Amino acid sequence: MGDVGAQWDARFSAEGFACGTEPNDWLVEAAARFLPAAPLDVLSLGEGEGRNGAFLASRGHRATALDASKVGLEKAVSLAAGHGLSLDPWHVDLSTVQLPASAYGAVVSISCHLPPPVRARAHGQAVAALRPGGVLLLEAYTPAQLRFQT
Ligand SMILES: C[S@@+](CC[C@H](N)C(=O)[O-])C[C@H]1O[C@@H](n2cnc3c(N)ncnc32)[C@H](O)[C@@H]1O
């Protein structure tokens, strides 16, 4: 899966969960406001270790967890299973993936930081992957975040 997958595999190989097991606060708020009723087919880009996918599954959605990190996806599936939930893992790199068109009721991207050319490609595909009326929930940093060293 290349350098990105290897880097995140190393990070996620540590004990525990790098971003915790609770869902992202903004996603919880945005899902309540903007997501149509479950069940939706939801694609989560850069899902990592599963906290957001597990939350979406807990709301009755059919969640696909896309990530370049195999280690992260294994933890994601296991986190969801621990709550009696299922996630469909998709081990792929966003720099090369071809997302299916008009396939999802929602696409979620939380802190999936990508280099500009990959980002433009991935976000274009994310929009095209939505069914009519589908919702894109995207939380990302601007370059101003760099000064906080997070
Ligand atoms: C900061 S973590 C956020 C994880 C998760 N969204 C969360 O909020 O807990 C960024 C995630 O994006 C994934 N990622 C980064 N670049 C990627 C790429 N090119 N293709 C697929 N996944 C990628 C990483 O493997 C990692 O899991």
Short mmCIF file of N, CA, C and O in Angstrom, two decimals, residues 13-128:
data_model
loop_
_atom_site.label_atom_id
_atom_site.label_comp_id
_atom_site.label_asym_id
_atom_site.label_seq_id
_atom_site.Cartn_x
_atom_site.Cartn_y
_atom_site.Cartn_z
N SER A 13 0.08 0.53 15.18
CA SER A 13 0.57 -0.69 15.83
C SER A 13 0.80 -0.49 17.32
O SER A 13 0.99 -1.45 18.07
N ALA A 14 0.83 0.77 17.75
CA ALA A 14 0.97 1.04 19.18
C ALA A 14 -0.27 0.56 19.92
O ALA A 14 -1.35 0.43 19.33
N GLU A 15 -0.09 0.31 21.19
CA GLU A 15 -1.23 -0.13 21.99
C GLU A 15 -2.27 0.99 22.09
O GLU A 15 -1.91 2.18 22.06
N GLY A 16 -3.51 0.63 22.20
CA GLY A 16 -4.56 1.65 22.34
C GLY A 16 -4.97 2.20 20.99
O GLY A 16 -4.64 1.65 19.94
N PHE A 17 -5.69 3.33 21.05
CA PHE A 17 -6.25 3.94 19.84
C PHE A 17 -5.74 5.38 19.73
O PHE A 17 -5.95 6.18 20.65
N ALA A 18 -5.07 5.68 18.62
CA ALA A 18 -4.40 6.98 18.46
C ALA A 18 -5.37 8.14 18.64
O ALA A 18 -5.01 9.17 19.21
N CYS A 19 -6.59 8.00 18.13
CA CYS A 19 -7.59 9.08 18.26
C CYS A 19 -8.70 8.70 19.22
O CYS A 19 -9.77 9.32 19.22
N GLY A 20 -8.47 7.68 20.00
CA GLY A 20 -9.49 7.23 20.95
C GLY A 20 -10.56 6.37 20.29
O GLY A 20 -10.48 6.06 19.09
N THR A 21 -11.53 5.99 21.08
CA THR A 21 -12.60 5.13 20.57
C THR A 21 -13.94 5.86 20.49
O THR A 21 -14.92 5.32 19.99
N GLU A 22 -13.96 7.10 21.00
CA GLU A 22 -15.20 7.90 20.90
C GLU A 22 -15.23 8.58 19.55
O GLU A 22 -14.20 9.02 19.05
N PRO A 23 -16.40 8.72 18.95
CA PRO A 23 -16.46 9.37 17.65
C PRO A 23 -16.07 10.83 17.71
O PRO A 23 -16.15 11.47 18.76
N ASN A 24 -15.65 11.34 16.59
CA ASN A 24 -15.33 12.76 16.44
C ASN A 24 -16.56 13.60 16.81
O ASN A 24 -17.67 13.35 16.31
N ASP A 25 -16.37 14.61 17.65
CA ASP A 25 -17.50 15.42 18.14
C ASP A 25 -18.28 16.07 17.00
O ASP A 25 -19.51 16.13 17.02
N TRP A 26 -17.53 16.63 16.06
CA TRP A 26 -18.21 17.33 14.96
C TRP A 26 -19.04 16.36 14.14
O TRP A 26 -20.15 16.69 13.71
N LEU A 27 -18.53 15.14 13.94
CA LEU A 27 -19.30 14.15 13.16
C LEU A 27 -20.62 13.82 13.86
O LEU A 27 -21.66 13.72 13.22
N VAL A 28 -20.56 13.68 15.17
CA VAL A 28 -21.79 13.35 15.92
C VAL A 28 -22.83 14.45 15.69
O VAL A 28 -24.01 14.18 15.41
N GLU A 29 -22.36 15.69 15.78
CA GLU A 29 -23.27 16.83 15.61
C GLU A 29 -23.77 16.92 14.16
O GLU A 29 -24.97 17.07 13.90
N ALA A 30 -22.87 16.77 13.21
CA ALA A 30 -23.24 16.90 11.79
C ALA A 30 -24.14 15.76 11.35
O ALA A 30 -25.06 15.95 10.56
N ALA A 31 -23.88 14.56 11.87
CA ALA A 31 -24.71 13.40 11.48
C ALA A 31 -26.15 13.63 11.94
O ALA A 31 -27.10 13.35 11.20
N ALA A 32 -26.30 14.17 13.15
CA ALA A 32 -27.66 14.42 13.66
C ALA A 32 -28.38 15.47 12.81
O ALA A 32 -29.58 15.39 12.60
N ARG A 33 -27.62 16.42 12.32
CA ARG A 33 -28.25 17.52 11.55
C ARG A 33 -28.47 17.18 10.09
O ARG A 33 -29.46 17.59 9.49
N PHE A 34 -27.54 16.48 9.50
CA PHE A 34 -27.54 16.40 8.03
C PHE A 34 -27.78 15.01 7.44
O PHE A 34 -28.11 14.91 6.25
N LEU A 35 -27.56 13.95 8.19
CA LEU A 35 -27.71 12.63 7.55
C LEU A 35 -29.18 12.24 7.48
O LEU A 35 -29.90 12.35 8.47
N PRO A 36 -29.61 11.77 6.29
CA PRO A 36 -30.97 11.24 6.21
C PRO A 36 -31.10 10.00 7.11
O PRO A 36 -30.12 9.50 7.64
N ALA A 37 -32.32 9.55 7.24
CA ALA A 37 -32.59 8.42 8.14
C ALA A 37 -31.82 7.16 7.71
O ALA A 37 -31.61 6.94 6.52
N ALA A 38 -31.42 6.37 8.69
CA ALA A 38 -30.77 5.08 8.44
C ALA A 38 -31.82 4.11 7.90
O ALA A 38 -33.01 4.30 8.18
N PRO A 39 -31.38 3.08 7.20
CA PRO A 39 -29.99 2.78 6.88
C PRO A 39 -29.53 3.40 5.58
O PRO A 39 -30.22 3.32 4.58
N LEU A 40 -28.35 4.01 5.65
CA LEU A 40 -27.70 4.51 4.45
C LEU A 40 -26.45 3.67 4.21
O LEU A 40 -25.85 3.16 5.16
N ASP A 41 -26.02 3.60 2.95
CA ASP A 41 -24.68 3.09 2.66
C ASP A 41 -23.74 4.27 2.83
O ASP A 41 -23.84 5.26 2.10
N VAL A 42 -22.84 4.17 3.80
CA VAL A 42 -21.94 5.28 4.11
C VAL A 42 -20.50 4.84 3.90
O VAL A 42 -20.08 3.78 4.38
N LEU A 43 -19.74 5.66 3.19
CA LEU A 43 -18.31 5.40 2.97
C LEU A 43 -17.51 6.37 3.83
O LEU A 43 -17.71 7.59 3.73
N SER A 44 -16.64 5.83 4.67
CA SER A 44 -15.79 6.68 5.51
C SER A 44 -14.37 6.65 4.97
O SER A 44 -13.72 5.60 4.96
N LEU A 45 -13.89 7.81 4.52
CA LEU A 45 -12.54 7.92 3.92
C LEU A 45 -11.50 8.09 5.03
O LEU A 45 -11.67 8.92 5.92
N GLY A 46 -10.43 7.33 4.98
CA GLY A 46 -9.39 7.45 6.00
C GLY A 46 -9.97 7.14 7.37
O GLY A 46 -9.78 7.89 8.32
N GLU A 47 -10.65 6.02 7.46
CA GLU A 47 -11.38 5.69 8.69
C GLU A 47 -10.47 5.43 9.88
O GLU A 47 -10.85 5.64 11.02
N GLY A 48 -9.25 4.98 9.62
CA GLY A 48 -8.32 4.75 10.73
C GLY A 48 -8.74 3.56 11.56
O GLY A 48 -9.03 2.48 11.04
N GLU A 49 -8.81 3.76 12.88
CA GLU A 49 -9.03 2.64 13.80
C GLU A 49 -10.51 2.43 14.16
O GLU A 49 -10.82 1.68 15.07
N GLY A 50 -11.41 3.11 13.49
CA GLY A 50 -12.81 2.70 13.56
C GLY A 50 -13.77 3.48 14.43
O GLY A 50 -14.96 3.17 14.46
N ARG A 51 -13.28 4.52 15.09
CA ARG A 51 -14.19 5.19 16.04
C ARG A 51 -15.40 5.80 15.33
O ARG A 51 -16.53 5.73 15.84
N ASN A 52 -15.19 6.38 14.14
CA ASN A 52 -16.31 7.03 13.44
C ASN A 52 -17.18 6.01 12.72
O ASN A 52 -18.41 6.14 12.70
N GLY A 53 -16.55 5.01 12.13
CA GLY A 53 -17.32 3.95 11.46
C GLY A 53 -18.21 3.21 12.45
O GLY A 53 -19.37 2.90 12.14
N ALA A 54 -17.67 2.94 13.63
CA ALA A 54 -18.46 2.24 14.65
C ALA A 54 -19.65 3.11 15.06
O ALA A 54 -20.78 2.61 15.26
N PHE A 55 -19.41 4.41 15.18
CA PHE A 55 -20.52 5.33 15.51
C PHE A 55 -21.59 5.28 14.42
O PHE A 55 -22.79 5.19 14.72
N LEU A 56 -21.17 5.33 13.16
CA LEU A 56 -22.15 5.32 12.06
C LEU A 56 -22.93 4.00 12.05
O LEU A 56 -24.15 3.99 11.87
N ALA A 57 -22.22 2.90 12.27
CA ALA A 57 -22.90 1.60 12.33
C ALA A 57 -23.87 1.55 13.50
O ALA A 57 -24.97 0.99 13.40
N SER A 58 -23.49 2.19 14.61
CA SER A 58 -24.37 2.19 15.79
C SER A 58 -25.65 2.96 15.53
O SER A 58 -26.65 2.79 16.22
N ARG A 59 -25.60 3.85 14.53
CA ARG A 59 -26.80 4.61 14.14
C ARG A 59 -27.61 3.87 13.08
O ARG A 59 -28.56 4.43 12.53
N GLY A 60 -27.21 2.66 12.76
CA GLY A 60 -28.00 1.83 11.84
C GLY A 60 -27.56 1.89 10.39
O GLY A 60 -28.22 1.33 9.51
N HIS A 61 -26.42 2.58 10.14
CA HIS A 61 -25.95 2.68 8.76
C HIS A 61 -25.06 1.49 8.39
O HIS A 61 -24.46 0.87 9.26
N ARG A 62 -24.97 1.23 7.09
CA ARG A 62 -24.06 0.21 6.58
C ARG A 62 -22.77 0.94 6.22
O ARG A 62 -22.72 1.65 5.22
N ALA A 63 -21.77 0.78 7.06
CA ALA A 63 -20.57 1.60 6.92
C ALA A 63 -19.43 0.82 6.26
O ALA A 63 -19.11 -0.30 6.67
N THR A 64 -18.84 1.45 5.24
CA THR A 64 -17.62 0.93 4.63
C THR A 64 -16.47 1.79 5.12
O THR A 64 -16.51 3.02 5.01
N ALA A 65 -15.44 1.14 5.67
CA ALA A 65 -14.29 1.84 6.23
C ALA A 65 -13.13 1.73 5.25
O ALA A 65 -12.54 0.66 5.10
N LEU A 66 -12.81 2.83 4.59
CA LEU A 66 -11.70 2.84 3.62
C LEU A 66 -10.46 3.40 4.29
O LEU A 66 -10.50 4.46 4.92
N ASP A 67 -9.34 2.70 4.11
CA ASP A 67 -8.09 3.21 4.66
C ASP A 67 -6.90 2.51 4.00
O ASP A 67 -7.00 1.36 3.58
N ALA A 68 -5.77 3.22 3.96
CA ALA A 68 -4.53 2.64 3.44
C ALA A 68 -3.82 1.79 4.48
O ALA A 68 -2.87 1.07 4.16
N SER A 69 -4.26 1.87 5.75
CA SER A 69 -3.61 1.11 6.82
C SER A 69 -4.38 -0.17 7.13
O SER A 69 -5.51 -0.13 7.61
N LYS A 70 -3.72 -1.29 6.87
CA LYS A 70 -4.34 -2.59 7.16
C LYS A 70 -4.48 -2.76 8.67
O LYS A 70 -5.48 -3.26 9.16
N VAL A 71 -3.45 -2.29 9.40
CA VAL A 71 -3.50 -2.41 10.87
C VAL A 71 -4.69 -1.61 11.42
O VAL A 71 -5.45 -2.08 12.27
N GLY A 72 -4.86 -0.40 10.90
CA GLY A 72 -5.99 0.43 11.34
C GLY A 72 -7.31 -0.25 11.05
O GLY A 72 -8.20 -0.29 11.91
N LEU A 73 -7.43 -0.81 9.87
CA LEU A 73 -8.71 -1.45 9.51
C LEU A 73 -9.00 -2.68 10.37
O LEU A 73 -10.16 -2.92 10.72
N GLU A 74 -7.94 -3.42 10.70
CA GLU A 74 -8.17 -4.59 11.56
C GLU A 74 -8.68 -4.13 12.93
O GLU A 74 -9.59 -4.74 13.51
N LYS A 75 -8.10 -3.04 13.43
CA LYS A 75 -8.57 -2.52 14.72
C LYS A 75 -10.00 -1.96 14.59
O LYS A 75 -10.81 -2.08 15.51
N ALA A 76 -10.29 -1.36 13.44
CA ALA A 76 -11.63 -0.80 13.22
C ALA A 76 -12.69 -1.90 13.25
O ALA A 76 -13.74 -1.76 13.92
N VAL A 77 -12.42 -2.97 12.54
CA VAL A 77 -13.39 -4.08 12.49
C VAL A 77 -13.56 -4.66 13.90
O VAL A 77 -14.68 -4.97 14.34
N SER A 78 -12.47 -4.77 14.60
CA SER A 78 -12.50 -5.35 15.94
C SER A 78 -13.23 -4.42 16.93
O SER A 78 -14.02 -4.87 17.78
N LEU A 79 -12.99 -3.10 16.80
CA LEU A 79 -13.69 -2.14 17.67
C LEU A 79 -15.20 -2.24 17.47
O LEU A 79 -15.98 -2.30 18.43
N ALA A 80 -15.62 -2.27 16.20
CA ALA A 80 -17.06 -2.37 15.91
C ALA A 80 -17.61 -3.69 16.43
O ALA A 80 -18.68 -3.72 17.07
N ALA A 81 -16.89 -4.77 16.18
CA ALA A 81 -17.37 -6.09 16.62
C ALA A 81 -17.54 -6.15 18.13
O ALA A 81 -18.46 -6.80 18.64
N GLY A 82 -16.67 -5.44 18.83
CA GLY A 82 -16.77 -5.39 20.30
C GLY A 82 -18.08 -4.78 20.78
O GLY A 82 -18.51 -5.00 21.91
N HIS A 83 -18.70 -4.00 19.90
CA HIS A 83 -20.00 -3.40 20.23
C HIS A 83 -21.13 -4.12 19.50
O HIS A 83 -22.26 -3.60 19.42
N GLY A 84 -20.83 -5.30 18.93
CA GLY A 84 -21.86 -6.06 18.21
C GLY A 84 -22.22 -5.44 16.88
O GLY A 84 -23.33 -5.65 16.37
N LEU A 85 -21.28 -4.65 16.30
CA LEU A 85 -21.55 -3.94 15.05
C LEU A 85 -20.61 -4.44 13.96
O LEU A 85 -19.57 -5.02 14.26
N SER A 86 -20.98 -4.18 12.72
CA SER A 86 -20.05 -4.59 11.66
C SER A 86 -19.68 -3.41 10.78
O SER A 86 -20.47 -2.48 10.55
N LEU A 87 -18.44 -3.47 10.31
CA LEU A 87 -17.88 -2.50 9.36
C LEU A 87 -17.33 -3.29 8.19
O LEU A 87 -16.76 -4.36 8.38
N ASP A 88 -17.48 -2.75 7.01
CA ASP A 88 -16.94 -3.40 5.83
C ASP A 88 -15.60 -2.74 5.52
O ASP A 88 -15.58 -1.57 5.11
N PRO A 89 -14.46 -3.42 5.73
CA PRO A 89 -13.17 -2.77 5.52
C PRO A 89 -12.79 -2.73 4.04
O PRO A 89 -13.03 -3.69 3.30
N TRP A 90 -12.18 -1.63 3.62
CA TRP A 90 -11.72 -1.50 2.23
C TRP A 90 -10.30 -0.95 2.29
O TRP A 90 -10.10 0.23 2.54
N HIS A 91 -9.36 -1.86 2.07
CA HIS A 91 -7.93 -1.51 2.17
C HIS A 91 -7.44 -0.99 0.82
O HIS A 91 -7.17 -1.77 -0.11
N VAL A 92 -7.32 0.31 0.71
CA VAL A 92 -6.96 0.90 -0.57
C VAL A 92 -6.36 2.29 -0.34
O VAL A 92 -6.61 2.91 0.71
N ASP A 93 -5.58 2.74 -1.30
CA ASP A 93 -4.96 4.07 -1.21
C ASP A 93 -5.81 5.07 -2.01
O ASP A 93 -6.14 4.81 -3.17
N LEU A 94 -6.12 6.19 -1.39
CA LEU A 94 -6.96 7.20 -2.06
C LEU A 94 -6.26 7.85 -3.25
O LEU A 94 -6.90 8.50 -4.06
N SER A 95 -4.95 7.65 -3.37
CA SER A 95 -4.27 8.23 -4.53
C SER A 95 -4.50 7.42 -5.79
O SER A 95 -4.25 7.89 -6.89
N THR A 96 -5.00 6.20 -5.63
CA THR A 96 -5.18 5.34 -6.81
C THR A 96 -6.58 4.75 -6.92
O THR A 96 -6.94 4.23 -7.98
N VAL A 97 -7.36 4.83 -5.87
CA VAL A 97 -8.66 4.15 -5.87
C VAL A 97 -9.61 4.75 -6.91
O VAL A 97 -9.53 5.93 -7.24
N GLN A 98 -10.49 3.92 -7.40
CA GLN A 98 -11.61 4.41 -8.20
C GLN A 98 -12.87 4.13 -7.39
O GLN A 98 -13.29 2.96 -7.25
N LEU A 99 -13.48 5.15 -6.84
CA LEU A 99 -14.70 4.95 -6.06
C LEU A 99 -15.86 4.70 -7.02
O LEU A 99 -15.93 5.31 -8.10
N PRO A 100 -16.80 3.84 -6.63
CA PRO A 100 -17.96 3.61 -7.49
C PRO A 100 -18.84 4.87 -7.55
O PRO A 100 -19.01 5.56 -6.54
N ALA A 101 -19.37 5.14 -8.72
CA ALA A 101 -20.21 6.34 -8.89
C ALA A 101 -21.61 6.09 -8.36
O ALA A 101 -22.14 4.97 -8.43
N SER A 102 -22.20 7.12 -7.78
CA SER A 102 -23.60 7.10 -7.32
C SER A 102 -23.91 5.88 -6.45
O SER A 102 -24.93 5.22 -6.63
N ALA A 103 -23.03 5.59 -5.53
CA ALA A 103 -23.15 4.35 -4.75
C ALA A 103 -23.52 4.57 -3.28
O ALA A 103 -24.00 3.63 -2.63
N TYR A 104 -23.31 5.77 -2.75
CA TYR A 104 -23.45 5.95 -1.31
C TYR A 104 -24.45 7.07 -0.96
O TYR A 104 -24.54 8.08 -1.65
N GLY A 105 -25.13 6.86 0.15
CA GLY A 105 -26.02 7.89 0.65
C GLY A 105 -25.27 8.97 1.39
O GLY A 105 -25.76 10.09 1.55
N ALA A 106 -24.06 8.64 1.84
CA ALA A 106 -23.21 9.63 2.50
C ALA A 106 -21.75 9.20 2.38
O ALA A 106 -21.44 8.01 2.37
N VAL A 107 -20.89 10.20 2.28
CA VAL A 107 -19.44 9.99 2.37
C VAL A 107 -18.95 10.86 3.50
O VAL A 107 -19.33 12.05 3.60
N VAL A 108 -18.14 10.25 4.37
CA VAL A 108 -17.64 10.95 5.55
C VAL A 108 -16.11 11.00 5.46
O VAL A 108 -15.47 10.00 5.12
N SER A 109 -15.55 12.15 5.76
CA SER A 109 -14.09 12.29 5.77
C SER A 109 -13.72 13.14 6.98
O SER A 109 -14.01 14.33 7.02
N ILE A 110 -13.12 12.52 7.97
CA ILE A 110 -12.75 13.22 9.20
C ILE A 110 -11.23 13.16 9.35
O ILE A 110 -10.66 12.07 9.51
N SER A 111 -10.60 14.31 9.30
CA SER A 111 -9.14 14.39 9.48
C SER A 111 -8.38 13.45 8.57
O SER A 111 -7.38 12.87 8.98
N CYS A 112 -8.87 13.28 7.36
CA CYS A 112 -8.14 12.47 6.39
C CYS A 112 -7.30 13.45 5.56
O CYS A 112 -7.74 13.95 4.53
N HIS A 113 -6.11 13.73 6.06
CA HIS A 113 -5.26 14.76 5.47
C HIS A 113 -4.52 14.19 4.27
O HIS A 113 -3.81 13.19 4.40
N LEU A 114 -4.66 14.86 3.15
CA LEU A 114 -4.08 14.34 1.90
C LEU A 114 -3.28 15.44 1.22
O LEU A 114 -3.66 16.62 1.29
N PRO A 115 -2.23 15.09 0.50
CA PRO A 115 -1.51 16.10 -0.29
C PRO A 115 -2.46 16.67 -1.36
O PRO A 115 -3.35 15.95 -1.83
N PRO A 116 -2.27 17.94 -1.73
CA PRO A 116 -3.24 18.60 -2.63
C PRO A 116 -3.65 17.80 -3.87
O PRO A 116 -4.85 17.72 -4.15
N PRO A 117 -2.73 17.21 -4.64
CA PRO A 117 -3.20 16.51 -5.85
C PRO A 117 -4.08 15.30 -5.51
O PRO A 117 -5.08 15.03 -6.19
N VAL A 118 -3.72 14.59 -4.44
CA VAL A 118 -4.52 13.42 -4.03
C VAL A 118 -5.87 13.89 -3.49
O VAL A 118 -6.92 13.29 -3.76
N ARG A 119 -5.81 14.99 -2.76
CA ARG A 119 -7.05 15.53 -2.17
C ARG A 119 -8.04 15.93 -3.27
O ARG A 119 -9.23 15.60 -3.19
N ALA A 120 -7.56 16.62 -4.29
CA ALA A 120 -8.46 17.06 -5.37
C ALA A 120 -9.10 15.84 -6.04
O ALA A 120 -10.31 15.82 -6.31
N ARG A 121 -8.29 14.83 -6.28
CA ARG A 121 -8.80 13.63 -6.93
C ARG A 121 -9.82 12.92 -6.03
O ARG A 121 -10.92 12.57 -6.45
N ALA A 122 -9.43 12.73 -4.76
CA ALA A 122 -10.29 11.98 -3.83
C ALA A 122 -11.60 12.70 -3.57
O ALA A 122 -12.68 12.08 -3.52
N HIS A 123 -11.53 14.02 -3.40
CA HIS A 123 -12.77 14.75 -3.10
C HIS A 123 -13.69 14.80 -4.31
O HIS A 123 -14.92 14.73 -4.17
N GLY A 124 -13.12 14.90 -5.49
CA GLY A 124 -13.94 14.85 -6.71
C GLY A 124 -14.66 13.52 -6.81
O GLY A 124 -15.86 13.45 -7.10
N GLN A 125 -13.92 12.45 -6.52
CA GLN A 125 -14.54 11.13 -6.57
C GLN A 125 -15.58 10.95 -5.46
O GLN A 125 -16.60 10.29 -5.65
N ALA A 126 -15.29 11.54 -4.31
CA ALA A 126 -16.23 11.41 -3.19
C ALA A 126 -17.59 12.01 -3.56
O ALA A 126 -18.64 11.43 -3.26
N VAL A 127 -17.56 13.15 -4.20
CA VAL A 127 -18.82 13.78 -4.61
C VAL A 127 -19.52 12.92 -5.66
O VAL A 127 -20.74 12.68 -5.59
N ALA A 128 -18.75 12.40 -6.61
CA ALA A 128 -19.35 11.56 -7.67
C ALA A 128 -19.86 10.23 -7.10
O ALA A 128 -20.72 9.59 -7.71
#
